[in-house]
PDB file of C-alpha atoms in Angstrom:
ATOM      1  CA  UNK S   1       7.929   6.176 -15.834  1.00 54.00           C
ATOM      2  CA  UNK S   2       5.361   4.860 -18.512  1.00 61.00           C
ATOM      3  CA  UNK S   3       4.370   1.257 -19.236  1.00 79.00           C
ATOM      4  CA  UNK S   4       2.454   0.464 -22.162  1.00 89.00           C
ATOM      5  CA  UNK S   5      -1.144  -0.239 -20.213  1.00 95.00           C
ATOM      6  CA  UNK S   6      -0.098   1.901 -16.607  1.00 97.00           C
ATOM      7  CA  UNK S   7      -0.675   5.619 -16.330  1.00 96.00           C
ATOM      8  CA  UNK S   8       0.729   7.711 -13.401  1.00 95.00           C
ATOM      9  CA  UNK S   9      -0.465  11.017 -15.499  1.00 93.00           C
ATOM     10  CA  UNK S  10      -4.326  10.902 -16.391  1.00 92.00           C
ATOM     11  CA  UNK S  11      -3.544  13.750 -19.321  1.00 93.00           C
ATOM     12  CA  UNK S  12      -1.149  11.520 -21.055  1.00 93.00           C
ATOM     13  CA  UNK S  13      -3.476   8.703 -20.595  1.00 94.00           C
ATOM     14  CA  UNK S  14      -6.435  10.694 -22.208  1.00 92.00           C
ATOM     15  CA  UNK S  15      -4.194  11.967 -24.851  1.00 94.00           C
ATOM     16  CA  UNK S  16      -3.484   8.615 -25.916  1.00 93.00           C
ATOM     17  CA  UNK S  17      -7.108   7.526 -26.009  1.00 94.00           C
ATOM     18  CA  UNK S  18      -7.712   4.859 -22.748  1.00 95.00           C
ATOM     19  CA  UNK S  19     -10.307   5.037 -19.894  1.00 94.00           C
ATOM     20  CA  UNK S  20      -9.171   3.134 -16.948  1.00 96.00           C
ATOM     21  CA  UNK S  21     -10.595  -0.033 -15.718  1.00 96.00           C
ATOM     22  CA  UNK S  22      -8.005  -0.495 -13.309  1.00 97.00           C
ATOM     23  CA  UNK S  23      -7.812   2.588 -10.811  1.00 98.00           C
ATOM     24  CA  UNK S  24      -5.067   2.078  -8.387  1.00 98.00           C
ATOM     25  CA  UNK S  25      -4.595   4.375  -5.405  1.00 98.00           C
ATOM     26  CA  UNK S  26      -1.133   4.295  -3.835  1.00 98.00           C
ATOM     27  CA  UNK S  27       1.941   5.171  -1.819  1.00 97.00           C
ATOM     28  CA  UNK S  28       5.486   4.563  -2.939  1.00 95.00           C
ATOM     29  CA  UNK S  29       4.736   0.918  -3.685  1.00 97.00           C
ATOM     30  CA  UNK S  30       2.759   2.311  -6.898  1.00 98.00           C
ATOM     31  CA  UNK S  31       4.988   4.860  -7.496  1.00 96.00           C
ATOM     32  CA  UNK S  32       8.744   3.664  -6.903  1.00 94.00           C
ATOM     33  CA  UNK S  33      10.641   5.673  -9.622  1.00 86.00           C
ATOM     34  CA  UNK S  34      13.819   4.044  -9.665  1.00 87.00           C
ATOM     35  CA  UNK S  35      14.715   1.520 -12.204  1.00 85.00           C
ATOM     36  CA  UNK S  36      12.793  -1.356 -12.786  1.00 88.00           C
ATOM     37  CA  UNK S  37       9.568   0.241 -11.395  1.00 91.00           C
ATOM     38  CA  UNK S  38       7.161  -0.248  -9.004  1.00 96.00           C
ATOM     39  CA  UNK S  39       4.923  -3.052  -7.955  1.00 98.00           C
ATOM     40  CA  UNK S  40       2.377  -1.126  -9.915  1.00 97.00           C
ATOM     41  CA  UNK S  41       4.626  -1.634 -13.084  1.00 96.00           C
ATOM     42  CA  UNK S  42       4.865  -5.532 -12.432  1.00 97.00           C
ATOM     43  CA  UNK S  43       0.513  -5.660 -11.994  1.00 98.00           C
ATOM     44  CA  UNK S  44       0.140  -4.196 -15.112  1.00 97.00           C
ATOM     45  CA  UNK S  45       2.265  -6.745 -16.924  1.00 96.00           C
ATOM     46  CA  UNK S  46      -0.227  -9.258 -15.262  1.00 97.00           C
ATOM     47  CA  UNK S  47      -3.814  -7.444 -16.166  1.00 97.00           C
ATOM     48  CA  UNK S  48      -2.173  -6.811 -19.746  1.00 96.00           C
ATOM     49  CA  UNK S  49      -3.589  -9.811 -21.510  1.00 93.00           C
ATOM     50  CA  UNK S  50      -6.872  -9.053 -20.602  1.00 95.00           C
ATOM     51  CA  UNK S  51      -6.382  -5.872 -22.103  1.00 95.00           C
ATOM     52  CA  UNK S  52      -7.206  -3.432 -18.991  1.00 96.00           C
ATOM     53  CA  UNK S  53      -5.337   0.172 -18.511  1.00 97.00           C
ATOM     54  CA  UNK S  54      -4.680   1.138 -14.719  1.00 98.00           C
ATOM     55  CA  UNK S  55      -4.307   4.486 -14.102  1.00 97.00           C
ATOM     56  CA  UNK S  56      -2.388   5.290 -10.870  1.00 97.00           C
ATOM     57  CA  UNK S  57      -3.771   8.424  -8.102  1.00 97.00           C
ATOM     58  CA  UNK S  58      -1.646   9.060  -4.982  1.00 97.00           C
ATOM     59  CA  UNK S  59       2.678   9.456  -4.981  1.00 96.00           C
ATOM     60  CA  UNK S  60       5.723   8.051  -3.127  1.00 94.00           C
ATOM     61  CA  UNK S  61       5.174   9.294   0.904  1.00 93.00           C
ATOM     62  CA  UNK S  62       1.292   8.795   0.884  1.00 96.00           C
ATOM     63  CA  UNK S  63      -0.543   8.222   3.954  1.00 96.00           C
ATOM     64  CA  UNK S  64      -3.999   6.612   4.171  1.00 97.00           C
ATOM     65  CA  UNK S  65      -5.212   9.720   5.101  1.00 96.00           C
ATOM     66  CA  UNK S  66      -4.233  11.654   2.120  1.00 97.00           C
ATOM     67  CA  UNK S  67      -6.234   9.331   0.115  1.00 98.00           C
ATOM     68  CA  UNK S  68      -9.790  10.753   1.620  1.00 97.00           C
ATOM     69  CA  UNK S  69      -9.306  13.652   3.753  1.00 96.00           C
ATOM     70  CA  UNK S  70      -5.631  15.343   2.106  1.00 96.00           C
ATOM     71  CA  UNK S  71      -3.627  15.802  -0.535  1.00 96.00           C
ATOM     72  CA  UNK S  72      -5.402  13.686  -3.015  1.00 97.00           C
ATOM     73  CA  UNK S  73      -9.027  13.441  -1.770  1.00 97.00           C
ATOM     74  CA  UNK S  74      -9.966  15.637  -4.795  1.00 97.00           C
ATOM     75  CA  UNK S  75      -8.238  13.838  -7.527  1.00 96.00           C
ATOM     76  CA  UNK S  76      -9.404  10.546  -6.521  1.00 97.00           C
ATOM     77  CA  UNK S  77     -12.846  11.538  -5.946  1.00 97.00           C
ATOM     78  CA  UNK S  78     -12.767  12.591  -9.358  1.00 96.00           C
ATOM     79  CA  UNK S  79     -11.522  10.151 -11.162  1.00 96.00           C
ATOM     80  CA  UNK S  80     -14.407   7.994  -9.336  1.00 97.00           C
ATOM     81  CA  UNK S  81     -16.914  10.013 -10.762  1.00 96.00           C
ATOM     82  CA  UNK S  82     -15.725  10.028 -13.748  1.00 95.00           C
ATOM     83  CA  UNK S  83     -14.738   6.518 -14.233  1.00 95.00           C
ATOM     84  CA  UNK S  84     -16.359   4.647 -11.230  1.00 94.00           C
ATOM     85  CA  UNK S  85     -19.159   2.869 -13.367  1.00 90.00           C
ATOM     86  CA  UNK S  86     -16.772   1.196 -15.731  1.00 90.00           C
ATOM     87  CA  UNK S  87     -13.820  -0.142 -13.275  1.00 95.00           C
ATOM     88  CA  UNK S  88     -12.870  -3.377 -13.129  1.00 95.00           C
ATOM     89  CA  UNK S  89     -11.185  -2.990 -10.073  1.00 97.00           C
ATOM     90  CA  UNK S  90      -9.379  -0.407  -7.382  1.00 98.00           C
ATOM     91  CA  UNK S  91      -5.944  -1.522  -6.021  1.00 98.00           C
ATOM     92  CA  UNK S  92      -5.268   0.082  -2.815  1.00 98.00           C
ATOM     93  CA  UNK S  93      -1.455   0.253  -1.546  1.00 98.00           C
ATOM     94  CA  UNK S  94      -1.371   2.636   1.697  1.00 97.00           C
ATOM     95  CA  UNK S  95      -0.574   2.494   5.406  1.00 96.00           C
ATOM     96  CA  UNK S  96       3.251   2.090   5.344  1.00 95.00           C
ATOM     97  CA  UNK S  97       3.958   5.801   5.522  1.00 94.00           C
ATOM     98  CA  UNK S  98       1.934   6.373   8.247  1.00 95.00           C
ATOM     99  CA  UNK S  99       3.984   4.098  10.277  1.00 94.00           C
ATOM    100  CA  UNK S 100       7.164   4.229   8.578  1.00 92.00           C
ATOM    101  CA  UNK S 101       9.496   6.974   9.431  1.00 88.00           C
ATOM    102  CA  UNK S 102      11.319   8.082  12.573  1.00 90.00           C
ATOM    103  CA  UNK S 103       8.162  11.245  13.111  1.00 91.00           C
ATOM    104  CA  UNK S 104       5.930   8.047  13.242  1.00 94.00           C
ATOM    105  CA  UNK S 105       7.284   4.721  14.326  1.00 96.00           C
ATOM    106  CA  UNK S 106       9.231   6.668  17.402  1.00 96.00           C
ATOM    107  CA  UNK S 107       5.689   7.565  19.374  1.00 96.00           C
ATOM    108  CA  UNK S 108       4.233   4.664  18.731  1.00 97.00           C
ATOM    109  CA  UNK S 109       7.236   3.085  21.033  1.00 98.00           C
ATOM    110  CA  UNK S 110       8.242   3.440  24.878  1.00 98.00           C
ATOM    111  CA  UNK S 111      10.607   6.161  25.955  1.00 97.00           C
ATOM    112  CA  UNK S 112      12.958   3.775  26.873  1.00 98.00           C
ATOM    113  CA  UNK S 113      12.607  -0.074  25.095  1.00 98.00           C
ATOM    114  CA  UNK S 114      16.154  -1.693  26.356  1.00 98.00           C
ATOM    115  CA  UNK S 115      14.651  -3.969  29.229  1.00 98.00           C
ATOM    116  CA  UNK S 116      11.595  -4.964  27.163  1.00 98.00           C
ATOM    117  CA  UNK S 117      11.691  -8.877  26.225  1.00 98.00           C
ATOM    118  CA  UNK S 118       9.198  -9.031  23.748  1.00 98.00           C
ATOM    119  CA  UNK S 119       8.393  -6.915  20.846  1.00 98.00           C
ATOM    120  CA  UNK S 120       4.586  -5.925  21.929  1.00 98.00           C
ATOM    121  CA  UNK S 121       6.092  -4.588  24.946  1.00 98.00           C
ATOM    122  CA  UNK S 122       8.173  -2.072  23.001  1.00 98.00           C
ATOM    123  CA  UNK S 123       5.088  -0.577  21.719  1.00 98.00           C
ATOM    124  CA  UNK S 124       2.613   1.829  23.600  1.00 98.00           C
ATOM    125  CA  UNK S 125      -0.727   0.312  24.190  1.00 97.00           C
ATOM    126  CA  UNK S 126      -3.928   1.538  24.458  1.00 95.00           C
ATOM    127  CA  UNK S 127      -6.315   4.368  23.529  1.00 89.00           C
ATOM    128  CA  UNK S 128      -4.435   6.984  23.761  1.00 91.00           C
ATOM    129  CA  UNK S 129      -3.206   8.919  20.837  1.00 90.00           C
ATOM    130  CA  UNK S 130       0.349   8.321  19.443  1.00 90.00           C
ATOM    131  CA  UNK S 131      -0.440   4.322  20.730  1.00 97.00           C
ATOM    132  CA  UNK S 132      -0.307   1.765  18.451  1.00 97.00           C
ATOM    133  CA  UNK S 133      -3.960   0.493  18.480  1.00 97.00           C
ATOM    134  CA  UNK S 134      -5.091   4.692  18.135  1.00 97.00           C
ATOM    135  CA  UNK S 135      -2.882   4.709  14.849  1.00 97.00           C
ATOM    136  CA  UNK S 136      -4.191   1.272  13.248  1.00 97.00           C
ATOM    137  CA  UNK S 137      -7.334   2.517  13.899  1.00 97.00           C
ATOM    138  CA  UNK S 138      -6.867   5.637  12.566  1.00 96.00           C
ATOM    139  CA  UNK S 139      -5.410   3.884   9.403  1.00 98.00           C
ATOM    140  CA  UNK S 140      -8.487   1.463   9.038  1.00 98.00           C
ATOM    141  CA  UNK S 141     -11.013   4.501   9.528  1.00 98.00           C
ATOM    142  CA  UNK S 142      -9.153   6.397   6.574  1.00 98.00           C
ATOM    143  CA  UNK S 143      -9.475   2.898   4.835  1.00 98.00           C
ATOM    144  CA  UNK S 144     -12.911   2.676   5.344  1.00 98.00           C
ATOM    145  CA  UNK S 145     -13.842   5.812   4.777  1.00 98.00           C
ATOM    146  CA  UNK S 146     -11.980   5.386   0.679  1.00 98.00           C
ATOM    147  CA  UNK S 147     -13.511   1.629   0.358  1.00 97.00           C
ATOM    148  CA  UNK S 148     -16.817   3.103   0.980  1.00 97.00           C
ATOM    149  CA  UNK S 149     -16.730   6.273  -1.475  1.00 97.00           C
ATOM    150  CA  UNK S 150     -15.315   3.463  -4.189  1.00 97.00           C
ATOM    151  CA  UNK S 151     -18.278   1.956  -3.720  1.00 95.00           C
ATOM    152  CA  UNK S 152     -20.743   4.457  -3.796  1.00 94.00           C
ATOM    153  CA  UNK S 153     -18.957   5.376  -7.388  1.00 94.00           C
ATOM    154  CA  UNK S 154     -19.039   1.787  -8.628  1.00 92.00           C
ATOM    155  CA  UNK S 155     -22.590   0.869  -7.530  1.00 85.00           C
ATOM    156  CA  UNK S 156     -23.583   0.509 -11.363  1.00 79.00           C
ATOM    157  CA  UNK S 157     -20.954  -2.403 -11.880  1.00 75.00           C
ATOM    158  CA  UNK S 158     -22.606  -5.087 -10.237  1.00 69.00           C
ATOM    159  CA  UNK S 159     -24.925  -4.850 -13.629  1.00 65.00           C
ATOM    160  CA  UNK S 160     -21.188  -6.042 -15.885  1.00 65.00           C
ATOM    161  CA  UNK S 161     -20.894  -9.658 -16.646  1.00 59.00           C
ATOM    162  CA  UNK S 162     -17.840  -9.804 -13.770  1.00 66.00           C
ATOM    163  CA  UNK S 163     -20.423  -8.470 -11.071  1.00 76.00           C
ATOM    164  CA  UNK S 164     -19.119  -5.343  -8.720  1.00 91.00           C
ATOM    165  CA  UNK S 165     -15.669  -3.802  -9.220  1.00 94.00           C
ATOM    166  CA  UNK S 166     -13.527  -5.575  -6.744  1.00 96.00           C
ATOM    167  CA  UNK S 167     -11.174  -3.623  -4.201  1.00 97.00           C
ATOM    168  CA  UNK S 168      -7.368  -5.030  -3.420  1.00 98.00           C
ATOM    169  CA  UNK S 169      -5.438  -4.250  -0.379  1.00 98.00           C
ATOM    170  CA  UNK S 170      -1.713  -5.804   0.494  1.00 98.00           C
ATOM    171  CA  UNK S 171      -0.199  -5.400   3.363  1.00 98.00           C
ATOM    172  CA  UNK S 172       3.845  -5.034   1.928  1.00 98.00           C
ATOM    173  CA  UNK S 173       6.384  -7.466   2.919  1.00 98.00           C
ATOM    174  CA  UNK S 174       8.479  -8.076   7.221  1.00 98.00           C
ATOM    175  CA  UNK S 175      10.791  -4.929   6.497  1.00 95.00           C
ATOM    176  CA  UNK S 176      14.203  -5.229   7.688  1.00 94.00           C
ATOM    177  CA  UNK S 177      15.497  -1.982   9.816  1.00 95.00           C
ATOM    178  CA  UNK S 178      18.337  -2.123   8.116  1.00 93.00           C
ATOM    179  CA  UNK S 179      19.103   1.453   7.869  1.00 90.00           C
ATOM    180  CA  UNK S 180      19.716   1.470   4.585  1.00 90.00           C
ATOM    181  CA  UNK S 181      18.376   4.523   2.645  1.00 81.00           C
ATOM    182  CA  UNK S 182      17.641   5.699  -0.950  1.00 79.00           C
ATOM    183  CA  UNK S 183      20.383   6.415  -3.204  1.00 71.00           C
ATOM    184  CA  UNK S 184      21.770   9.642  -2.995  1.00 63.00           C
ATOM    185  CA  UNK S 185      19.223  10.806  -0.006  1.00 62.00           C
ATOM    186  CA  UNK S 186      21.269   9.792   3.086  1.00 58.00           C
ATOM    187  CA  UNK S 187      18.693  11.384   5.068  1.00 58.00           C
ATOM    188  CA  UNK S 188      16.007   8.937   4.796  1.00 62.00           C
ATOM    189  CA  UNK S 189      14.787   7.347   8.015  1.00 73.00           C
ATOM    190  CA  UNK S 190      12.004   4.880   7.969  1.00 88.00           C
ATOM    191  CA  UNK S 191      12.615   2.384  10.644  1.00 95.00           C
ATOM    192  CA  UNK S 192      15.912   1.278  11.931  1.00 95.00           C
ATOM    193  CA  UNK S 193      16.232   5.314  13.904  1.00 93.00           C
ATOM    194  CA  UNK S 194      13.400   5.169  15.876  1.00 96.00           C
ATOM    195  CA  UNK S 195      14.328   1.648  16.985  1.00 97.00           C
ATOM    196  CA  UNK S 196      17.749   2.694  18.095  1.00 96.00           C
ATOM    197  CA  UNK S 197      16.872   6.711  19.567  1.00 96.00           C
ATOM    198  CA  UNK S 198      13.855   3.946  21.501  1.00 98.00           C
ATOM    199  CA  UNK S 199      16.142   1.561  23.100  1.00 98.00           C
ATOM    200  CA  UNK S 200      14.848  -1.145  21.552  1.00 98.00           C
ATOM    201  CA  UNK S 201      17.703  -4.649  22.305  1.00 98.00           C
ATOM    202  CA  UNK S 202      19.051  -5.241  18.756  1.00 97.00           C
ATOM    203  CA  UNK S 203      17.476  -8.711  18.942  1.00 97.00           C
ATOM    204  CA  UNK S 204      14.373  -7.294  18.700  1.00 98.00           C
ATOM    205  CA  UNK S 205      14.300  -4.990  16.058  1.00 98.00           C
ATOM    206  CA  UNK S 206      13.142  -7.353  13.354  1.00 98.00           C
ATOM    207  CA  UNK S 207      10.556  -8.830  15.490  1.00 98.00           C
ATOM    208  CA  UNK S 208       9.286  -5.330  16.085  1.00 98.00           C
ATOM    209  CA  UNK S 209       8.438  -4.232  12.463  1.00 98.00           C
ATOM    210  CA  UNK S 210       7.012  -8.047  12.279  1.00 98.00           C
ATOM    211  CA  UNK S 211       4.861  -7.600  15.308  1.00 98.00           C
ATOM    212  CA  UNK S 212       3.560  -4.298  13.593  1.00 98.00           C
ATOM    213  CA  UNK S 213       3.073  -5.566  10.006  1.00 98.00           C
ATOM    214  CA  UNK S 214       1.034  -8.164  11.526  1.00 98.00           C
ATOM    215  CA  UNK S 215      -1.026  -6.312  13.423  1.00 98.00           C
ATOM    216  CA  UNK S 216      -1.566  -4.302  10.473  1.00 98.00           C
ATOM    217  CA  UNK S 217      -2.656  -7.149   8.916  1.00 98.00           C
ATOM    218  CA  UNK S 218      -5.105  -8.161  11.433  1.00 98.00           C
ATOM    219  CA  UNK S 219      -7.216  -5.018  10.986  1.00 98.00           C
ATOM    220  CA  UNK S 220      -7.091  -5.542   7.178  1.00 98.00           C
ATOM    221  CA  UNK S 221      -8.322  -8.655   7.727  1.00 98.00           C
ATOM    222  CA  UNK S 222     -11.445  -7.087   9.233  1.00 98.00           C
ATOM    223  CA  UNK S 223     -11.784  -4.853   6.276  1.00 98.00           C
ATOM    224  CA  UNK S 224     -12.538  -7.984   4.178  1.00 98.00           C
ATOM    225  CA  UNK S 225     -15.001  -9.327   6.565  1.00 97.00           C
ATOM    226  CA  UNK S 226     -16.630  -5.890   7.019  1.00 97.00           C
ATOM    227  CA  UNK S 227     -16.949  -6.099   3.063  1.00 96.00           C
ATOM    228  CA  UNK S 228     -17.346  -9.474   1.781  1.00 94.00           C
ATOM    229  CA  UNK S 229     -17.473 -10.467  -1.982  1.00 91.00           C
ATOM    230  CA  UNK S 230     -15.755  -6.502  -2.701  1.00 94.00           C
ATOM    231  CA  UNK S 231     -12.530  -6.595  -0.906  1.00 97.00           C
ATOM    232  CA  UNK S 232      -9.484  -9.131  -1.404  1.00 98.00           C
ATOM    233  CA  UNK S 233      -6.613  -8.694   0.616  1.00 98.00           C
ATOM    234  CA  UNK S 234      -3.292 -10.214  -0.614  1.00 98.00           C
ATOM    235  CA  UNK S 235      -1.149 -11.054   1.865  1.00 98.00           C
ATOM    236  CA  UNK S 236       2.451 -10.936   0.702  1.00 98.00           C
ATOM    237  CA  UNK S 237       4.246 -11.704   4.072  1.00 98.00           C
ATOM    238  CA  UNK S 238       7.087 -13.614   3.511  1.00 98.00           C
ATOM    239  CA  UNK S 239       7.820 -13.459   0.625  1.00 98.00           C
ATOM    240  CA  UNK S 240      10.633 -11.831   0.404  1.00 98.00           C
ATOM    241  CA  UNK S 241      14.310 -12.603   1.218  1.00 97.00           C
ATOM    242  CA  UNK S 242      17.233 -10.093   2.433  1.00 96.00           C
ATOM    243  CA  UNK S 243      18.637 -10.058  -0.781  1.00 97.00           C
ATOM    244  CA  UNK S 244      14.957  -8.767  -2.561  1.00 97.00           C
ATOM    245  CA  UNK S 245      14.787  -5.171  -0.457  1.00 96.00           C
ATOM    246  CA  UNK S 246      16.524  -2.683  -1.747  1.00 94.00           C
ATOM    247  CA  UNK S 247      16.249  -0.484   1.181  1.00 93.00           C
ATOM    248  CA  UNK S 248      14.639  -0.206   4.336  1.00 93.00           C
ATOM    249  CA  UNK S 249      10.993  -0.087   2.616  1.00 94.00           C
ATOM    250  CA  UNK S 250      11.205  -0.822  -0.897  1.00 95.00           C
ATOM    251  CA  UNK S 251      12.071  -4.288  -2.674  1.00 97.00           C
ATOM    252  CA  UNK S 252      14.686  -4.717  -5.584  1.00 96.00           C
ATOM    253  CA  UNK S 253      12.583  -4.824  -8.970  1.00 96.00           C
ATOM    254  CA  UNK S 254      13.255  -9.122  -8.376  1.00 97.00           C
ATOM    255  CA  UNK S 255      11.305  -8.141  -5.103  1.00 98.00           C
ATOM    256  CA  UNK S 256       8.018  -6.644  -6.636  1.00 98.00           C
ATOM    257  CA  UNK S 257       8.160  -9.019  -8.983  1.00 98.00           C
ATOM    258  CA  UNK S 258       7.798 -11.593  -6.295  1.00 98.00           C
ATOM    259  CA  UNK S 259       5.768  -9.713  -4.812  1.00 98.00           C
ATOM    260  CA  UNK S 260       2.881  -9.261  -8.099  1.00 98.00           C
ATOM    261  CA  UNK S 261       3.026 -13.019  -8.015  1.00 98.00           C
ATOM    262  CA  UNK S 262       1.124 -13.105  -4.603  1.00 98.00           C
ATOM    263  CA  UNK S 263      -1.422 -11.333  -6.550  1.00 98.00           C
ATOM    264  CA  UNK S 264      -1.431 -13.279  -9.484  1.00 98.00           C
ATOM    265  CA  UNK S 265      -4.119 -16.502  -8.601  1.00 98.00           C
ATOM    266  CA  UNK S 266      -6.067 -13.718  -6.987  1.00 98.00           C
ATOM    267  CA  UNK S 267      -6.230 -11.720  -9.683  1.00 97.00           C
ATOM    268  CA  UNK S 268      -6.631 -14.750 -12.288  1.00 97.00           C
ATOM    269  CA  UNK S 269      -9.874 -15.970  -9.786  1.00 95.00           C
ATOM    270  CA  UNK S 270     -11.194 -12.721 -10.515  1.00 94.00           C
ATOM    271  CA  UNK S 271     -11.219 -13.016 -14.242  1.00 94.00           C
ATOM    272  CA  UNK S 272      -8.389  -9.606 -14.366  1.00 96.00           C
ATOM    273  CA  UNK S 273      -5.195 -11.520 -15.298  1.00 96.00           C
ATOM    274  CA  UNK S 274      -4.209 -14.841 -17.421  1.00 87.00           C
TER     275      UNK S 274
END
């Protein structure tokens, strides 16, 4: 996987002589390996023209957690020191995974959804852990946690003629539970499982992932207010159609490249893309 200005390895990229001004930390959305790429591929066809390389931190199954605390707190904390005073900008893809699989869509419901009416009732409320508002909030924390360590790293770039490095967030696409899994690995289970093993009516099931991608939304919505003039957030909901997902979680490359023109005037306001 290896576009001409997008780097998923950071040796390759210093073997072929780029720094990053892009740095884009992500979950599968950055990292889709099948062909036609990832939304990651389809942004760096847009920042191209004004000449910026993105290297990508992160890998398919990500949490937000990961990003500060796990797997790749290191790496990314590195490649901020090392490259945080001449970024453009940070694109930030994560949240899906922690939501997104039968292990952690299936707590987050009742034990038994079929005489619920709405699709907030299907969910468990509250403070509690394994309740919906505990894992937004434990999302949003990891979130804040990352925007603020990008910032401590990029403090020197309100000094460049584009002012401080800017910081993107999306918040994916209405999901269908569809069942429908990657090829050749029947045993993916992202949403449709945990709706059924839950109870939840059929005619409810695509309201429920709504209900929860908008809530999602609604907290990264606060992330913009908490930081304004740093963080965009580019809301991509509904935009896509049935025929643009290739499975339960990931678009078709059509999709994603749908999906890069929601960032496009965003990116173009900032002065990053033509």
């Amino acid at each position: 996987m290896q576009d001409r200005n997008v780097y998923w390895d950071e040796v390759r990229m210093q073997n072929e002589f780029h720094q990053p001004s892009i740095l884009a930390i992500g979950d599968s959305w950055f990292w889709y390996l099948f062909p036609g790429g990832s939304l990651l591929n389809k942004l760096g066809n847009l920042v191209e023209t004004k000449e910026h390389y993105i290297l990508a931190h992160g890998n398919n199954g990500a949490e937000a957690y990961d990003y500060v605390y796990g797997t790749y707190k290191r790496r990314i904390q590195t490649a901020l020191q090392l490259h945080g005073d001449s970024l453009s900008a940070v694109f930030i893809s994560g949240g899906g995974n922690d939501f997104a699989g039968l292990s952690d869509l299936r707590p987050l419901l009742l034990n038994d959804c079929s005489a619920c009416t709405t699709a907030e009732a299907c969910y468990r409320h509250g403070d509690d852990e394994q309740s919906l508002e505990w894992l937004l909030n434990k999302v949003i924390g990891s979130y804040i946690a990352l925007i603020d360590k990008i910032i401590g790293a990029t403090w020197n770039t309100a000094q460049n003629a584009n002012g401080p490095t800017k910081i993107y967030l999306h918040n994916y696409d209405y999901a269908r539970p569809t069942g429908i899994h990657l090829p050749f690995i029947e045993s993916t289970s992202w949403l449709r499982a945990a709706l059924v093993v839950a109870n939840v009516p059929i005619h409810l099931q695509d309201a429920c992932i709504r209900f929860l991608i908008d809530e999602f939304t609604v907290r990264l919505k606060g992330l913009v207010a908490r930081y304004p003039g740093r963080v965009r957030l580019i809301d991509s909901r509904g935009t896509l159609s049935d025929n643009d997902w290739a499975n339960e979680l990931h678009p078709t490359p059509t999709g994603f490249e749908k999906i890069a023109q929601v960032w496009r005037p965003i990116l173009q306001a900032d002065g990053l893309a033509a």
